[in-house]
Coordinates of C-alpha atoms and ligand atoms in Angstrom, one line a residue:
M1 CA -4.7 -9.6 -3.4
A2 CA -5.7 -7.0 -6.2
L3 CA -4.3 -3.7 -7.3
V4 CA -4.0 -0.9 -4.7
N5 CA -3.7 2.7 -4.0
S6 CA -0.6 4.1 -1.9
K7 CA -2.4 5.5 0.3
E8 CA -1.6 2.5 3.3
M9 CA 1.3 1.9 2.1
F10 CA 2.8 5.0 2.6
K11 CA 0.9 5.3 6.5
K12 CA 3.4 2.2 7.0
A13 CA 6.5 3.6 5.2
Y14 CA 6.1 7.0 7.4
E15 CA 5.4 5.4 10.9
G16 CA 8.3 2.4 10.2
G17 CA 10.6 4.8 8.7
Y18 CA 11.4 3.3 4.9
A19 CA 9.9 4.4 1.2
I20 CA 8.2 2.5 -1.3
G21 CA 10.1 2.3 -4.2
A22 CA 8.6 3.7 -7.7
F23 CA 10.2 2.6 -10.2
N24 CA 9.5 3.1 -13.7
V25 CA 7.8 0.1 -15.9
N26 CA 8.3 0.5 -20.2
N27 CA 8.6 -3.2 -21.6
M28 CA 8.0 -6.6 -20.2
E29 CA 11.5 -7.7 -19.1
I30 CA 11.4 -4.5 -16.6
I31 CA 8.3 -5.3 -15.0
Q32 CA 9.5 -9.1 -14.6
G33 CA 12.8 -7.9 -13.1
I34 CA 11.3 -5.6 -10.6
T35 CA 8.4 -8.0 -9.8
E36 CA 10.5 -11.0 -9.4
A37 CA 12.9 -8.6 -7.0
A38 CA 9.7 -7.4 -4.8
I39 CA 8.2 -11.1 -4.3
E40 CA 12.0 -12.4 -3.3
E41 CA 12.1 -9.3 -0.6
K42 CA 8.8 -9.3 0.8
A43 CA 8.6 -5.2 -0.4
P44 CA 5.4 -3.5 -1.3
L45 CA 5.8 -2.0 -5.1
I46 CA 4.7 1.0 -7.1
L47 CA 4.7 0.4 -10.5
Q48 CA 5.4 3.9 -12.2
V49 CA 4.1 4.6 -16.1
S50 CA 5.0 7.9 -17.7
S51 CA 3.0 9.5 -20.5
G52 CA 6.3 8.6 -22.8
A53 CA 6.1 4.7 -21.8
R54 CA 2.3 5.1 -22.3
K55 CA 3.0 6.4 -25.9
Y56 CA 5.7 3.3 -26.2
A57 CA 4.1 0.5 -25.0
K58 CA 0.3 1.3 -25.1
H59 CA -1.8 2.0 -21.8
V60 CA -3.5 -1.8 -22.3
Y61 CA -0.3 -4.0 -22.8
L62 CA 1.6 -2.2 -20.0
M63 CA -1.5 -2.8 -17.9
K64 CA -1.8 -6.2 -18.8
L65 CA 1.8 -6.6 -18.2
I66 CA 1.4 -4.5 -14.5
E67 CA -2.0 -7.3 -13.6
A68 CA 0.0 -10.0 -14.7
A69 CA 2.8 -9.3 -12.8
L70 CA 0.6 -9.3 -9.7
E71 CA -1.0 -12.5 -10.6
D72 CA 2.2 -13.9 -10.8
A73 CA 3.0 -12.4 -6.7
N74 CA -0.5 -13.9 -5.8
A75 CA 0.8 -17.2 -7.6
S76 CA 4.0 -17.6 -5.2
G77 CA 2.4 -17.0 -2.2
V78 CA 3.4 -13.6 -1.3
D79 CA 0.9 -11.0 -0.4
L80 CA 2.6 -8.3 -2.5
P81 CA 1.1 -4.7 -2.9
I82 CA 1.4 -3.4 -6.5
C83 CA 0.2 0.1 -7.2
V84 CA 0.2 1.2 -10.8
H85 CA 1.2 5.0 -11.0
L86 CA 1.0 8.1 -13.5
D87 CA 4.5 9.4 -13.2
H88 CA 4.4 13.1 -14.8
G89 CA 0.8 13.7 -16.2
D90 CA 0.8 16.7 -17.4
T91 CA -2.7 17.0 -18.1
F92 CA -6.3 16.3 -16.2
E93 CA -7.6 14.5 -19.5
L94 CA -4.4 12.4 -19.4
C95 CA -4.8 11.6 -15.5
K96 CA -8.5 10.7 -16.3
S97 CA -7.3 8.2 -19.1
C98 CA -5.5 6.4 -16.9
I99 CA -7.8 6.7 -13.5
D100 CA -10.3 5.3 -16.1
G101 CA -8.1 2.8 -17.6
G102 CA -7.3 1.2 -14.0
F103 CA -4.4 3.0 -12.6
T104 CA -4.6 2.8 -8.8
S105 CA -2.5 6.6 -8.7
V106 CA -1.6 9.2 -10.4
M107 CA 0.7 12.3 -10.5
I108 CA -0.6 15.6 -11.6
D109 CA 2.6 17.7 -12.1
G110 CA 1.3 21.5 -12.2
S111 CA 5.5 22.2 -11.5
H112 CA 5.6 24.6 -14.4
H113 CA 2.4 26.2 -14.0
S114 CA 2.0 29.4 -11.0
F115 CA 1.2 28.6 -7.7
E116 CA -2.9 29.6 -8.3
D117 CA -2.8 27.5 -11.8
N118 CA -1.1 24.3 -9.8
I119 CA -3.7 24.6 -7.3
K120 CA -6.6 24.6 -9.9
L121 CA -5.4 22.1 -12.0
T122 CA -3.9 19.5 -9.0
K123 CA -7.7 19.9 -7.3
Q124 CA -9.9 18.7 -10.6
V125 CA -7.7 16.1 -10.5
V126 CA -8.1 14.8 -6.9
E127 CA -11.9 15.7 -7.4
Y128 CA -11.8 13.0 -10.1
A129 CA -9.4 10.6 -8.4
H130 CA -10.5 10.6 -4.8
D131 CA -14.3 9.5 -6.6
R132 CA -12.8 6.6 -8.1
G133 CA -10.4 5.4 -4.8
V134 CA -7.7 6.4 -6.8
V135 CA -4.7 8.4 -5.2
V136 CA -2.9 12.1 -6.3
E137 CA 0.7 12.9 -5.8
G138 CA 0.9 16.6 -6.9
E139 CA 4.5 18.7 -7.0
L140 CA 5.6 21.7 -5.9
G141 CA 9.3 23.7 -7.0
R142 CA 10.7 22.1 -10.7
L143 CA 13.5 19.6 -10.7
A144 CA 16.2 19.9 -13.4
G145 CA 16.9 17.4 -16.4
I146 CA 14.9 15.2 -18.5
E147 CA 11.4 15.4 -18.3
D148 CA 9.5 13.5 -20.8
A149 CA 12.6 14.4 -23.2
V150 CA 12.5 17.7 -22.6
N151 CA 15.5 19.3 -21.1
V152 CA 14.5 21.9 -17.8
S153 CA 17.7 23.7 -17.4
D154 CA 19.1 24.7 -14.4
E155 CA 18.1 27.7 -14.4
D156 CA 14.1 27.2 -14.4
A157 CA 14.8 25.0 -11.5
S158 CA 13.9 25.8 -8.3
Y159 CA 13.8 24.4 -4.7
T160 CA 10.8 23.9 -3.2
N161 CA 9.3 27.1 -1.1
P162 CA 8.4 25.0 2.3
D163 CA 5.9 28.7 2.9
Q164 CA 3.2 27.3 0.6
V165 CA 3.5 24.0 1.5
Q166 CA 0.4 23.8 3.9
E167 CA -1.8 25.8 1.8
F168 CA -0.8 24.0 -1.3
V169 CA -2.0 20.4 0.4
E170 CA -4.8 22.1 2.3
K171 CA -6.5 23.7 -1.3
T172 CA -6.1 20.9 -3.6
G173 CA -6.8 17.2 -1.2
V174 CA -3.7 16.3 -2.7
D175 CA -2.1 12.3 -0.8
S176 CA 1.5 13.2 -1.2
L177 CA 3.4 15.8 -2.6
A178 CA 6.9 15.6 -4.4
I179 CA 9.3 18.7 -4.0
A180 CA 12.9 19.8 -5.3
I181 CA 15.6 19.4 -2.8
G182 CA 18.6 19.1 -5.4
T183 CA 17.4 16.0 -6.9
S184 CA 17.5 15.8 -11.1
H185 CA 16.1 13.7 -13.8
G186 CA 18.4 11.3 -16.1
A187 CA 21.5 10.3 -15.7
Y188 CA 23.9 13.5 -15.6
K189 CA 22.6 15.0 -11.9
F190 CA 26.4 16.3 -10.8
K191 CA 29.6 17.0 -12.9
P192 CA 32.7 14.7 -11.6
G193 CA 34.1 16.7 -9.0
Q194 CA 30.9 18.7 -7.8
K195 CA 29.9 17.4 -4.3
P196 CA 26.3 16.3 -4.3
Q197 CA 24.1 18.4 -2.1
L198 CA 20.4 18.0 -1.3
R199 CA 18.8 20.2 0.7
F200 CA 17.9 18.3 4.0
D201 CA 16.7 21.7 5.2
I202 CA 13.8 22.4 2.9
L203 CA 12.9 18.7 3.7
D204 CA 13.1 19.0 7.7
E205 CA 11.1 22.1 7.1
V206 CA 8.2 20.7 5.0
S207 CA 8.1 17.9 7.2
R208 CA 7.6 20.0 10.3
R209 CA 4.9 21.7 8.4
L210 CA 3.3 19.0 7.1
P211 CA 3.6 16.3 10.2
G212 CA 3.1 12.9 9.1
F213 CA 2.4 13.7 5.7
P214 CA 3.9 11.6 2.7
I215 CA 7.0 13.2 0.5
V216 CA 7.9 12.3 -2.9
L217 CA 11.7 12.2 -4.4
H218 CA 12.2 12.5 -8.2
G219 CA 15.4 12.1 -9.7
A220 CA 16.6 9.8 -7.4
S221 CA 19.1 7.3 -9.2
S222 CA 22.3 6.9 -7.7
V223 CA 23.8 6.8 -11.6
I224 CA 25.6 3.0 -10.7
P225 CA 29.2 3.5 -12.2
E226 CA 29.3 -0.1 -12.6
F227 CA 26.7 0.3 -15.0
V228 CA 27.8 3.3 -16.3
Q229 CA 31.6 2.0 -17.2
M230 CA 30.1 -1.5 -18.3
I231 CA 27.9 0.4 -21.0
N232 CA 31.4 2.9 -21.5
S233 CA 33.3 -0.4 -21.8
N234 CA 31.1 -2.4 -24.2
G235 CA 31.0 0.1 -27.4
G236 CA 29.0 3.2 -25.0
K237 CA 30.1 7.0 -24.6
M238 CA 28.1 8.4 -21.5
P239 CA 30.2 10.9 -20.1
D240 CA 30.9 10.5 -15.8
A241 CA 28.6 11.8 -14.3
I242 CA 27.5 11.2 -10.2
G243 CA 24.3 10.4 -9.2
I244 CA 22.2 11.0 -5.6
P245 CA 24.6 9.1 -3.1
E246 CA 22.6 5.8 -1.6
D247 CA 23.1 7.5 2.1
M248 CA 21.5 10.5 1.5
L249 CA 18.4 8.8 0.1
R250 CA 18.5 6.5 2.8
E251 CA 18.1 9.5 5.6
A252 CA 15.3 10.7 3.1
A253 CA 13.9 7.5 3.5
R254 CA 14.2 7.5 7.1
N255 CA 12.7 11.0 7.6
A256 CA 9.1 12.1 5.6
V257 CA 10.2 10.5 2.4
C258 CA 7.4 7.6 1.7
K259 CA 8.0 7.3 -2.1
I260 CA 11.7 7.1 -4.2
N261 CA 11.4 7.4 -8.0
I262 CA 14.2 5.1 -9.9
D263 CA 14.1 5.5 -13.9
S264 CA 18.0 6.1 -14.4
D265 CA 19.3 3.2 -12.4
L266 CA 17.0 0.5 -14.7
R267 CA 17.7 2.3 -18.0
L268 CA 21.8 1.7 -16.9
A269 CA 21.6 -1.4 -16.1
M270 CA 19.3 -2.9 -18.8
T271 CA 21.7 -1.0 -21.4
G272 CA 25.2 -2.2 -19.6
S273 CA 23.7 -5.4 -19.6
I274 CA 22.7 -5.7 -23.4
R275 CA 25.8 -3.8 -24.9
Q276 CA 28.1 -6.5 -22.7
Y277 CA 26.1 -9.6 -24.2
F278 CA 26.7 -7.7 -27.6
C279 CA 30.1 -8.0 -27.6
E280 CA 30.8 -10.8 -25.5
H281 CA 27.9 -12.9 -28.6
P282 CA 28.7 -11.2 -31.4
D283 CA 27.3 -13.8 -33.3
H284 CA 23.6 -13.7 -31.3
F285 CA 20.6 -12.5 -32.2
D286 CA 18.1 -13.7 -30.8
P287 CA 16.1 -11.3 -28.2
R288 CA 16.0 -13.8 -25.8
Q289 CA 19.1 -14.7 -25.1
Y290 CA 20.2 -10.8 -24.5
L291 CA 17.6 -9.7 -23.1
K292 CA 17.5 -12.3 -20.0
P293 CA 20.5 -10.9 -18.6
A294 CA 19.4 -8.0 -18.9
R295 CA 16.3 -8.5 -17.0
A296 CA 18.7 -10.3 -14.7
N297 CA 20.5 -7.3 -13.6
I298 CA 17.5 -5.3 -13.3
K299 CA 16.4 -7.9 -10.5
E300 CA 20.3 -7.3 -8.6
L301 CA 19.8 -3.7 -9.5
V302 CA 16.5 -3.5 -7.2
R303 CA 16.7 -6.3 -4.6
H304 CA 19.8 -4.4 -3.4
K305 CA 18.0 -0.4 -3.9
L306 CA 15.0 -2.4 -2.1
I307 CA 17.2 -3.2 1.0
N308 CA 20.3 -0.9 0.9
V309 CA 18.0 2.1 -0.2
L310 CA 14.5 2.2 0.2
G311 CA 14.8 -0.3 3.6
C312 CA 11.5 -1.6 2.7
N313 CA 12.7 -5.3 2.2
G314 CA 10.0 -7.3 4.4
K315 CA 7.8 -5.2 4.8
A316 CA 4.9 -6.4 2.2
Ligands
G3H401 O1 11.0 11.6 -14.8 C1 11.1 11.1 -16.0 C2 11.0 9.5 -15.8 O2 12.6 9.0 -16.2 C3 10.0 9.6 -17.0 O3 11.3 9.4 -18.6 O4 9.4 10.0 -19.8 O5 11.3 9.9 -20.5 O6 9.5 8.2 -19.8 P1 10.5 9.1 -20.1
13P402 P1 15.9 9.4 -11.8 O1 16.1 10.1 -14.0 O2 16.9 9.9 -11.3 O3 15.5 7.7 -12.4 O4 14.5 10.0 -11.7 C1 12.8 8.6 -12.1 C2 11.7 9.9 -12.1 O5 12.0 10.9 -11.0 C3 10.7 9.6 -12.4 O6 9.9 10.4 -12.0
ZN403 ZN1 10.1 12.2 -11.8

């Protein structure tokens, strides 16, 4: 199987009441850990690349690694659909460059523009992408948290207005829509003592107005306490924080949410594993030694998400 776009994946996910995991990738060990889990669980997969990841690793390296992941899946005999997606594209030029460079899906995040300018920019990307068989995710509403190293404060964040979604989808032609219902980017979503809440009423209203249309949730890491603890008991200093509870994500996945974005949990797993390894083996200095448990923990984390959060195991 070749790299695919997410059209068919989302159609099946919508009908089947599950979601596809969209995992952020930055290096080989992350790509391997995620892909090995997806192969084992026979789960369709989205590997997504932010502009920061692209700057860090270079487009060509990530693309070749993702192609290698696909070959690995093919060699293992699993017909695994893998989609390569640009996460938070902010300009037409960036989206074009990713499309020209082999991505099968792009996000154009015009959520910081006015409604009219968001439509204009998104439509421009859709026209270019669709002519080349590439699908496009748009965004309405604004999440709080860290986006491409920029902190979006709670005051700048805003829930998606369901009154706008039909016009946005009709005028732009987007294939999926990211909405803001209370999730946020990064590892500090809710403070200790705060009760995590998502606006399921907004999700319901959006899906009522867009029947059958795939919705995307960003900022959907659960900030797994075991990994925060692993970091802090091995020399780290992260404040306690609460992420999005798994049962809420599962509930969203049973409804119109077809794509769930996870990055922070992967970072926590990798950092926790490496910190623990360094503390337990202060004399080791071979990167393969400390990256091996990091990759293994990423794989276990992703397996857990595929089965317990997304419900997409066995759907490839
Ligand atoms: O939404 C942001 C993603 O977690 C990507 O983060 O821009 O630091 O790669 P990044
Ligand atoms: P988290 O920070 O919750 O992992 O969200 C990642 C994300 O939305 C990537 O676009
Ligand atoms: Zn995001």
